[in-house]
Amino acid sequence: MKMPSLVVACVTLLATTAVQAIDAEYRRLLERSGCTQVSEAQGCDINKTKQENAKAGFVADPPGDQGTRVAEQACLAAVAKTVGKPRGQLAVSEVLPAGANTTVMVIVPGANAPWSCLSDAKGHVKSTMFTGKDGD
């Protein structure tokens, strides 16, 4: 009779445990290298610099693309304000330029999915939204 309650307790514990997207050290390596979680799986080296990875063709925002960098910084600030966390705790996981706008995927500690932000090259943020389920 005690076995079913133990199983229920274990399932409940697993379901209520907070999930951390990435740890601080991995986030630091991603930022320094210019890699995303996707590009790392394709060969981007998180132990190299952003410039080295750009030469190898792995960095989404080449060193000369100022508009993408402006959009990235604007999105970090907008998501930080929306979630009420310091900007330094957030990390960019992916930058997707598309025409006049850039989509920036932002990792927020404690969230089980990234935030998506849309900005233009001048840093005008058009939208921010959580990509996971509400309440997660």
mmCIF file of N, CA and C in Angstrom, residues 12-123:
data_model
loop_
_atom_site.group_PDB
_atom_site.id
_atom_site.type_symbol
_atom_site.label_atom_id
_atom_site.label_comp_id
_atom_site.label_asym_id
_atom_site.label_seq_id
_atom_site.Cartn_x
_atom_site.Cartn_y
_atom_site.Cartn_z
ATOM 1 N N THR A 12 5.421 13.851 -8.189
ATOM 2 C CA THR A 12 5.119 15.224 -7.786
ATOM 3 C C THR A 12 6.398 16.022 -7.597
ATOM 4 N N LEU A 13 7.396 15.434 -6.974
ATOM 5 C CA LEU A 13 8.669 16.100 -6.760
ATOM 6 C C LEU A 13 9.330 16.454 -8.090
ATOM 7 N N LEU A 14 9.338 15.524 -9.018
ATOM 8 C CA LEU A 14 9.933 15.781 -10.332
ATOM 9 C C LEU A 14 9.164 16.858 -11.091
ATOM 10 N N ALA A 15 7.856 16.858 -10.983
ATOM 11 C CA ALA A 15 7.033 17.822 -11.709
ATOM 12 C C ALA A 15 7.169 19.233 -11.165
ATOM 13 N N THR A 16 7.495 19.378 -9.892
ATOM 14 C CA THR A 16 7.570 20.710 -9.292
ATOM 15 C C THR A 16 8.987 21.260 -9.200
ATOM 16 N N THR A 17 9.977 20.482 -9.607
ATOM 17 C CA THR A 17 11.357 20.925 -9.542
ATOM 18 C C THR A 17 11.609 21.970 -10.624
ATOM 19 N N ALA A 18 12.203 23.109 -10.250
ATOM 20 C CA ALA A 18 12.523 24.160 -11.212
ATOM 21 C C ALA A 18 13.651 23.691 -12.127
ATOM 22 N N VAL A 19 13.560 24.061 -13.379
ATOM 23 C CA VAL A 19 14.559 23.688 -14.363
ATOM 24 C C VAL A 19 15.368 24.928 -14.718
ATOM 25 N N GLN A 20 16.669 24.821 -14.676
ATOM 26 C CA GLN A 20 17.543 25.928 -15.051
ATOM 27 C C GLN A 20 17.946 25.720 -16.500
ATOM 28 N N ALA A 21 17.748 26.705 -17.348
ATOM 29 C CA ALA A 21 18.028 26.574 -18.768
ATOM 30 C C ALA A 21 19.509 26.274 -19.022
ATOM 31 N N ILE A 22 20.405 27.161 -18.609
ATOM 32 C CA ILE A 22 21.837 26.926 -18.723
ATOM 33 C C ILE A 22 22.509 27.516 -17.496
ATOM 34 N N ASP A 23 23.663 26.959 -17.148
ATOM 35 C CA ASP A 23 24.340 27.501 -15.968
ATOM 36 C C ASP A 23 25.166 28.730 -16.344
ATOM 37 N N ALA A 24 25.606 29.456 -15.350
ATOM 38 C CA ALA A 24 26.289 30.737 -15.555
ATOM 39 C C ALA A 24 27.595 30.578 -16.346
ATOM 40 N N GLU A 25 28.363 29.550 -16.066
ATOM 41 C CA GLU A 25 29.634 29.348 -16.760
ATOM 42 C C GLU A 25 29.399 29.058 -18.247
ATOM 43 N N TYR A 26 28.430 28.208 -18.553
ATOM 44 C CA TYR A 26 28.116 27.887 -19.948
ATOM 45 C C TYR A 26 27.610 29.141 -20.673
ATOM 46 N N ARG A 27 26.772 29.929 -20.009
ATOM 47 C CA ARG A 27 26.275 31.185 -20.584
ATOM 48 C C ARG A 27 27.446 32.118 -20.892
ATOM 49 N N ARG A 28 28.413 32.226 -19.975
ATOM 50 C CA ARG A 28 29.587 33.077 -20.180
ATOM 51 C C ARG A 28 30.376 32.614 -21.400
ATOM 52 N N LEU A 29 30.567 31.297 -21.522
ATOM 53 C CA LEU A 29 31.298 30.755 -22.665
ATOM 54 C C LEU A 29 30.561 31.022 -23.978
ATOM 55 N N LEU A 30 29.239 30.894 -23.958
ATOM 56 C CA LEU A 30 28.457 31.185 -25.165
ATOM 57 C C LEU A 30 28.617 32.645 -25.574
ATOM 58 N N GLU A 31 28.509 33.553 -24.604
ATOM 59 C CA GLU A 31 28.633 34.976 -24.907
ATOM 60 C C GLU A 31 30.020 35.319 -25.448
ATOM 61 N N ARG A 32 31.063 34.798 -24.823
ATOM 62 C CA ARG A 32 32.429 35.096 -25.240
ATOM 63 C C ARG A 32 32.734 34.536 -26.625
ATOM 64 N N SER A 33 32.207 33.362 -26.914
ATOM 65 C CA SER A 33 32.521 32.682 -28.170
ATOM 66 C C SER A 33 31.643 33.123 -29.333
ATOM 67 N N GLY A 34 30.489 33.727 -29.035
ATOM 68 C CA GLY A 34 29.564 34.087 -30.103
ATOM 69 C C GLY A 34 28.734 32.904 -30.572
ATOM 70 N N CYS A 35 28.918 31.750 -29.967
ATOM 71 C CA CYS A 35 28.160 30.560 -30.348
ATOM 72 C C CYS A 35 26.753 30.611 -29.771
ATOM 73 N N THR A 36 25.860 29.869 -30.388
ATOM 74 C CA THR A 36 24.551 29.608 -29.818
ATOM 75 C C THR A 36 24.524 28.124 -29.465
ATOM 76 N N GLN A 37 23.506 27.710 -28.765
ATOM 77 C CA GLN A 37 23.410 26.282 -28.451
ATOM 78 C C GLN A 37 23.285 25.472 -29.739
ATOM 79 N N VAL A 38 22.612 26.019 -30.732
ATOM 80 C CA VAL A 38 22.444 25.332 -32.015
ATOM 81 C C VAL A 38 23.765 25.289 -32.775
ATOM 82 N N SER A 39 24.461 26.450 -32.886
ATOM 83 C CA SER A 39 25.716 26.465 -33.650
ATOM 84 C C SER A 39 26.804 25.640 -32.972
ATOM 85 N N GLU A 40 26.753 25.536 -31.638
ATOM 86 C CA GLU A 40 27.731 24.701 -30.940
ATOM 87 C C GLU A 40 27.574 23.244 -31.382
ATOM 88 N N ALA A 41 26.354 22.809 -31.534
ATOM 89 C CA ALA A 41 26.104 21.431 -31.985
ATOM 90 C C ALA A 41 26.574 21.226 -33.422
ATOM 91 N N GLN A 42 26.713 22.322 -34.175
ATOM 92 C CA GLN A 42 27.157 22.232 -35.567
ATOM 93 C C GLN A 42 28.661 22.441 -35.714
ATOM 94 N N GLY A 43 29.359 22.662 -34.580
ATOM 95 C CA GLY A 43 30.810 22.774 -34.625
ATOM 96 C C GLY A 43 31.396 24.055 -34.080
ATOM 97 N N CYS A 44 30.579 25.033 -33.731
ATOM 98 C CA CYS A 44 31.087 26.269 -33.138
ATOM 99 C C CYS A 44 31.774 25.919 -31.812
ATOM 100 N N ASP A 45 32.973 26.462 -31.596
ATOM 101 C CA ASP A 45 33.775 26.103 -30.426
ATOM 102 C C ASP A 45 33.622 27.150 -29.328
ATOM 103 N N ILE A 46 32.996 26.784 -28.217
ATOM 104 C CA ILE A 46 32.763 27.736 -27.130
ATOM 105 C C ILE A 46 34.047 28.117 -26.397
ATOM 106 N N ASN A 47 35.148 27.426 -26.702
ATOM 107 C CA ASN A 47 36.424 27.761 -26.072
ATOM 108 C C ASN A 47 37.240 28.739 -26.915
ATOM 109 N N LYS A 48 36.709 29.143 -28.083
ATOM 110 C CA LYS A 48 37.370 30.127 -28.934
ATOM 111 C C LYS A 48 36.674 31.473 -28.764
ATOM 112 N N THR A 49 37.281 32.528 -29.299
ATOM 113 C CA THR A 49 36.685 33.860 -29.228
ATOM 114 C C THR A 49 35.628 34.016 -30.322
ATOM 115 N N LYS A 50 34.843 35.064 -30.183
ATOM 116 C CA LYS A 50 33.812 35.368 -31.171
ATOM 117 C C LYS A 50 34.438 35.601 -32.552
ATOM 118 N N GLN A 51 35.573 36.291 -32.578
ATOM 119 C CA GLN A 51 36.249 36.568 -33.845
ATOM 120 C C GLN A 51 36.738 35.283 -34.515
ATOM 121 N N GLU A 52 37.292 34.359 -33.721
ATOM 122 C CA GLU A 52 37.761 33.083 -34.283
ATOM 123 C C GLU A 52 36.600 32.281 -34.849
ATOM 124 N N ASN A 53 35.484 32.264 -34.128
ATOM 125 C CA ASN A 53 34.313 31.533 -34.619
ATOM 126 C C ASN A 53 33.675 32.222 -35.818
ATOM 127 N N ALA A 54 33.766 33.558 -35.882
ATOM 128 C CA ALA A 54 33.239 34.288 -37.047
ATOM 129 C C ALA A 54 34.026 33.916 -38.298
ATOM 130 N N LYS A 55 35.350 33.804 -38.171
ATOM 131 C CA LYS A 55 36.191 33.409 -39.314
ATOM 132 C C LYS A 55 35.837 32.012 -39.802
ATOM 133 N N ALA A 56 35.426 31.154 -38.863
ATOM 134 C CA ALA A 56 35.049 29.783 -39.216
ATOM 135 C C ALA A 56 33.607 29.704 -39.737
ATOM 136 N N GLY A 57 32.885 30.834 -39.681
ATOM 137 C CA GLY A 57 31.532 30.878 -40.228
ATOM 138 C C GLY A 57 30.429 30.461 -39.267
ATOM 139 N N PHE A 58 30.717 30.462 -37.962
ATOM 140 C CA PHE A 58 29.722 30.001 -37.000
ATOM 141 C C PHE A 58 28.964 31.098 -36.267
ATOM 142 N N VAL A 59 29.468 32.322 -36.276
ATOM 143 C CA VAL A 59 28.830 33.393 -35.513
ATOM 144 C C VAL A 59 27.720 34.013 -36.349
ATOM 145 N N ALA A 60 26.512 34.083 -35.760
ATOM 146 C CA ALA A 60 25.345 34.587 -36.480
ATOM 147 C C ALA A 60 25.449 36.073 -36.795
ATOM 148 N N ASP A 61 26.107 36.849 -35.938
ATOM 149 C CA ASP A 61 26.258 38.276 -36.205
ATOM 150 C C ASP A 61 27.731 38.578 -36.458
ATOM 151 N N PRO A 62 28.125 38.659 -37.725
ATOM 152 C CA PRO A 62 29.518 38.920 -38.054
ATOM 153 C C PRO A 62 30.017 40.200 -37.386
ATOM 154 N N PRO A 63 31.326 40.301 -37.134
ATOM 155 C CA PRO A 63 31.862 41.441 -36.403
ATOM 156 C C PRO A 63 31.466 42.802 -36.964
ATOM 157 N N GLY A 64 31.223 42.946 -38.261
ATOM 158 C CA GLY A 64 30.876 44.237 -38.840
ATOM 159 C C GLY A 64 29.401 44.573 -38.806
ATOM 160 N N ASP A 65 28.551 43.706 -38.319
ATOM 161 C CA ASP A 65 27.108 43.933 -38.354
ATOM 162 C C ASP A 65 26.646 44.671 -37.112
ATOM 163 N N GLN A 66 26.780 45.990 -37.132
ATOM 164 C CA GLN A 66 26.445 46.819 -35.981
ATOM 165 C C GLN A 66 24.952 46.789 -35.669
ATOM 166 N N GLY A 67 24.088 46.747 -36.704
ATOM 167 C CA GLY A 67 22.640 46.749 -36.491
ATOM 168 C C GLY A 67 22.175 45.540 -35.694
ATOM 169 N N THR A 68 22.786 44.392 -35.953
ATOM 170 C CA THR A 68 22.428 43.184 -35.213
ATOM 171 C C THR A 68 22.844 43.318 -33.751
ATOM 172 N N ARG A 69 24.012 43.898 -33.520
ATOM 173 C CA ARG A 69 24.469 44.093 -32.143
ATOM 174 C C ARG A 69 23.558 45.063 -31.393
ATOM 175 N N VAL A 70 23.127 46.116 -32.066
ATOM 176 C CA VAL A 70 22.229 47.096 -31.435
ATOM 177 C C VAL A 70 20.915 46.421 -31.072
ATOM 178 N N ALA A 71 20.371 45.628 -31.992
ATOM 179 C CA ALA A 71 19.126 44.901 -31.729
ATOM 180 C C ALA A 71 19.296 43.933 -30.564
ATOM 181 N N GLU A 72 20.423 43.244 -30.520
ATOM 182 C CA GLU A 72 20.709 42.288 -29.442
ATOM 183 C C GLU A 72 20.722 42.987 -28.079
ATOM 184 N N GLN A 73 21.419 44.118 -27.990
ATOM 185 C CA GLN A 73 21.501 44.851 -26.725
ATOM 186 C C GLN A 73 20.144 45.417 -26.313
ATOM 187 N N ALA A 74 19.384 45.915 -27.285
ATOM 188 C CA ALA A 74 18.050 46.451 -26.996
ATOM 189 C C ALA A 74 17.134 45.348 -26.480
ATOM 190 N N CYS A 75 17.237 44.165 -27.067
ATOM 191 C CA CYS A 75 16.403 43.044 -26.633
ATOM 192 C C CYS A 75 16.789 42.565 -25.236
ATOM 193 N N LEU A 76 18.071 42.508 -24.940
ATOM 194 C CA LEU A 76 18.492 42.125 -23.593
ATOM 195 C C LEU A 76 17.895 43.084 -22.562
ATOM 196 N N ALA A 77 17.941 44.376 -22.856
ATOM 197 C CA ALA A 77 17.392 45.377 -21.934
ATOM 198 C C ALA A 77 15.879 45.236 -21.806
ATOM 199 N N ALA A 78 15.195 45.014 -22.921
ATOM 200 C CA ALA A 78 13.731 44.905 -22.899
ATOM 201 C C ALA A 78 13.268 43.669 -22.136
ATOM 202 N N VAL A 79 13.912 42.534 -22.362
ATOM 203 C CA VAL A 79 13.523 41.306 -21.659
ATOM 204 C C VAL A 79 13.850 41.433 -20.170
ATOM 205 N N ALA A 80 15.002 42.002 -19.840
ATOM 206 C CA ALA A 80 15.369 42.200 -18.432
ATOM 207 C C ALA A 80 14.307 43.028 -17.718
ATOM 208 N N LYS A 81 13.850 44.093 -18.364
ATOM 209 C CA LYS A 81 12.815 44.948 -17.775
ATOM 210 C C LYS A 81 11.497 44.189 -17.622
ATOM 211 N N THR A 82 11.144 43.396 -18.630
ATOM 212 C CA THR A 82 9.889 42.639 -18.609
ATOM 213 C C THR A 82 9.867 41.598 -17.498
ATOM 214 N N VAL A 83 10.982 40.885 -17.319
ATOM 215 C CA VAL A 83 11.011 39.805 -16.321
ATOM 216 C C VAL A 83 11.472 40.273 -14.952
ATOM 217 N N GLY A 84 11.972 41.506 -14.859
ATOM 218 C CA GLY A 84 12.398 42.044 -13.573
ATOM 219 C C GLY A 84 13.689 41.440 -13.040
ATOM 220 N N LYS A 85 14.598 41.089 -13.955
ATOM 221 C CA LYS A 85 15.898 40.533 -13.556
ATOM 222 C C LYS A 85 16.998 41.435 -14.102
ATOM 223 N N PRO A 86 18.148 41.462 -13.440
ATOM 224 C CA PRO A 86 19.265 42.255 -13.958
ATOM 225 C C PRO A 86 19.691 41.756 -15.339
ATOM 226 N N ARG A 87 20.014 42.695 -16.201
ATOM 227 C CA ARG A 87 20.412 42.371 -17.567
ATOM 228 C C ARG A 87 21.605 41.423 -17.606
ATOM 229 N N GLY A 88 22.514 41.555 -16.663
ATOM 230 C CA GLY A 88 23.702 40.716 -16.618
ATOM 231 C C GLY A 88 23.421 39.244 -16.359
ATOM 232 N N GLN A 89 22.228 38.922 -15.878
ATOM 233 C CA GLN A 89 21.874 37.520 -15.643
ATOM 234 C C GLN A 89 21.319 36.845 -16.889
ATOM 235 N N LEU A 90 20.987 37.621 -17.924
ATOM 236 C CA LEU A 90 20.404 37.087 -19.143
ATOM 237 C C LEU A 90 21.491 36.776 -20.157
ATOM 238 N N ALA A 91 21.193 35.873 -21.073
ATOM 239 C CA ALA A 91 22.149 35.520 -22.118
ATOM 240 C C ALA A 91 21.429 35.353 -23.442
ATOM 241 N N VAL A 92 22.077 35.748 -24.495
ATOM 242 C CA VAL A 92 21.536 35.559 -25.841
ATOM 243 C C VAL A 92 21.902 34.157 -26.297
ATOM 244 N N SER A 93 20.909 33.401 -26.731
ATOM 245 C CA SER A 93 21.204 32.052 -27.216
ATOM 246 C C SER A 93 21.211 31.986 -28.733
ATOM 247 N N GLU A 94 20.546 32.943 -29.379
ATOM 248 C CA GLU A 94 20.495 32.917 -30.841
ATOM 249 C C GLU A 94 20.090 34.285 -31.364
ATOM 250 N N VAL A 95 20.667 34.676 -32.499
ATOM 251 C CA VAL A 95 20.334 35.929 -33.169
ATOM 252 C C VAL A 95 19.969 35.580 -34.600
ATOM 253 N N LEU A 96 18.760 35.968 -35.002
ATOM 254 C CA LEU A 96 18.253 35.599 -36.319
ATOM 255 C C LEU A 96 17.876 36.844 -37.118
ATOM 256 N N PRO A 97 18.827 37.410 -37.891
ATOM 257 C CA PRO A 97 18.500 38.574 -38.707
ATOM 258 C C PRO A 97 17.590 38.160 -39.864
ATOM 259 N N ALA A 98 16.586 38.981 -40.153
ATOM 260 C CA ALA A 98 15.667 38.708 -41.258
ATOM 261 C C ALA A 98 15.170 40.036 -41.817
ATOM 262 N N GLY A 99 15.809 40.504 -42.851
ATOM 263 C CA GLY A 99 15.408 41.767 -43.450
ATOM 264 C C GLY A 99 15.683 42.933 -42.516
ATOM 265 N N ALA A 100 14.658 43.749 -42.288
ATOM 266 C CA ALA A 100 14.804 44.947 -41.461
ATOM 267 C C ALA A 100 14.790 44.639 -39.966
ATOM 268 N N ASN A 101 14.359 43.456 -39.594
ATOM 269 C CA ASN A 101 14.232 43.096 -38.178
ATOM 270 C C ASN A 101 15.155 41.947 -37.798
ATOM 271 N N THR A 102 15.416 41.858 -36.513
ATOM 272 C CA THR A 102 16.231 40.775 -35.973
ATOM 273 C C THR A 102 15.480 40.142 -34.807
ATOM 274 N N THR A 103 15.382 38.822 -34.811
ATOM 275 C CA THR A 103 14.813 38.097 -33.683
ATOM 276 C C THR A 103 15.965 37.656 -32.795
ATOM 277 N N VAL A 104 15.850 37.971 -31.513
ATOM 278 C CA VAL A 104 16.881 37.609 -30.549
ATOM 279 C C VAL A 104 16.249 36.681 -29.517
ATOM 280 N N MET A 105 16.835 35.502 -29.339
ATOM 281 C CA MET A 105 16.367 34.553 -28.344
ATOM 282 C C MET A 105 17.193 34.756 -27.081
ATOM 283 N N VAL A 106 16.493 34.978 -25.959
ATOM 284 C CA VAL A 106 17.147 35.340 -24.708
ATOM 285 C C VAL A 106 16.868 34.288 -23.639
ATOM 286 N N ILE A 107 17.932 33.809 -22.995
ATOM 287 C CA ILE A 107 17.822 32.843 -21.903
ATOM 288 C C ILE A 107 17.687 33.615 -20.597
ATOM 289 N N VAL A 108 16.644 33.280 -19.825
ATOM 290 C CA VAL A 108 16.399 33.896 -18.515
ATOM 291 C C VAL A 108 16.550 32.808 -17.454
ATOM 292 N N PRO A 109 17.402 33.029 -16.453
ATOM 293 C CA PRO A 109 17.572 32.023 -15.402
ATOM 294 C C PRO A 109 16.235 31.684 -14.741
ATOM 295 N N GLY A 110 15.984 30.400 -14.569
ATOM 296 C CA GLY A 110 14.756 29.941 -13.935
ATOM 297 C C GLY A 110 13.625 29.685 -14.906
ATOM 298 N N ALA A 111 13.747 30.154 -16.133
ATOM 299 C CA ALA A 111 12.701 29.920 -17.135
ATOM 300 C C ALA A 111 12.990 28.610 -17.856
ATOM 301 N N ASN A 112 11.941 27.895 -18.216
ATOM 302 C CA ASN A 112 12.147 26.605 -18.879
ATOM 303 C C ASN A 112 12.195 26.718 -20.393
ATOM 304 N N ALA A 113 12.066 27.940 -20.915
ATOM 305 C CA ALA A 113 12.136 28.183 -22.352
ATOM 306 C C ALA A 113 12.681 29.602 -22.543
ATOM 307 N N PRO A 114 13.243 29.886 -23.704
ATOM 308 C CA PRO A 114 13.770 31.234 -23.926
ATOM 309 C C PRO A 114 12.671 32.255 -24.212
ATOM 310 N N TRP A 115 13.042 33.515 -24.115
ATOM 311 C CA TRP A 115 12.187 34.623 -24.517
ATOM 312 C C TRP A 115 12.584 35.000 -25.932
ATOM 313 N N SER A 116 11.608 35.404 -26.737
ATOM 314 C CA SER A 116 11.850 35.866 -28.092
ATOM 315 C C SER A 116 11.626 37.372 -28.134
ATOM 316 N N CYS A 117 12.512 38.076 -28.797
ATOM 317 C CA CYS A 117 12.417 39.533 -28.893
ATOM 318 C C CYS A 117 12.636 39.932 -30.346
ATOM 319 N N LEU A 118 11.835 40.865 -30.827
ATOM 320 C CA LEU A 118 11.954 41.372 -32.189
ATOM 321 C C LEU A 118 12.343 42.840 -32.135
ATOM 322 N N SER A 119 13.449 43.185 -32.804
ATOM 323 C CA SER A 119 13.941 44.561 -32.807
ATOM 324 C C SER A 119 14.448 44.918 -34.195
ATOM 325 N N ASP A 120 14.458 46.210 -34.496
ATOM 326 C CA ASP A 120 15.083 46.637 -35.743
ATOM 327 C C ASP A 120 16.540 46.989 -35.475
ATOM 328 N N ALA A 121 17.277 47.369 -36.517
ATOM 329 C CA ALA A 121 18.705 47.644 -36.408
ATOM 330 C C ALA A 121 19.011 48.893 -35.593
ATOM 331 N N LYS A 122 18.007 49.736 -35.349
ATOM 332 C CA LYS A 122 18.213 50.944 -34.551
ATOM 333 C C LYS A 122 17.902 50.707 -33.078
ATOM 334 N N GLY A 123 17.503 49.482 -32.718
ATOM 335 C CA GLY A 123 17.227 49.157 -31.322
ATOM 336 C C GLY A 123 15.805 49.423 -30.887
#
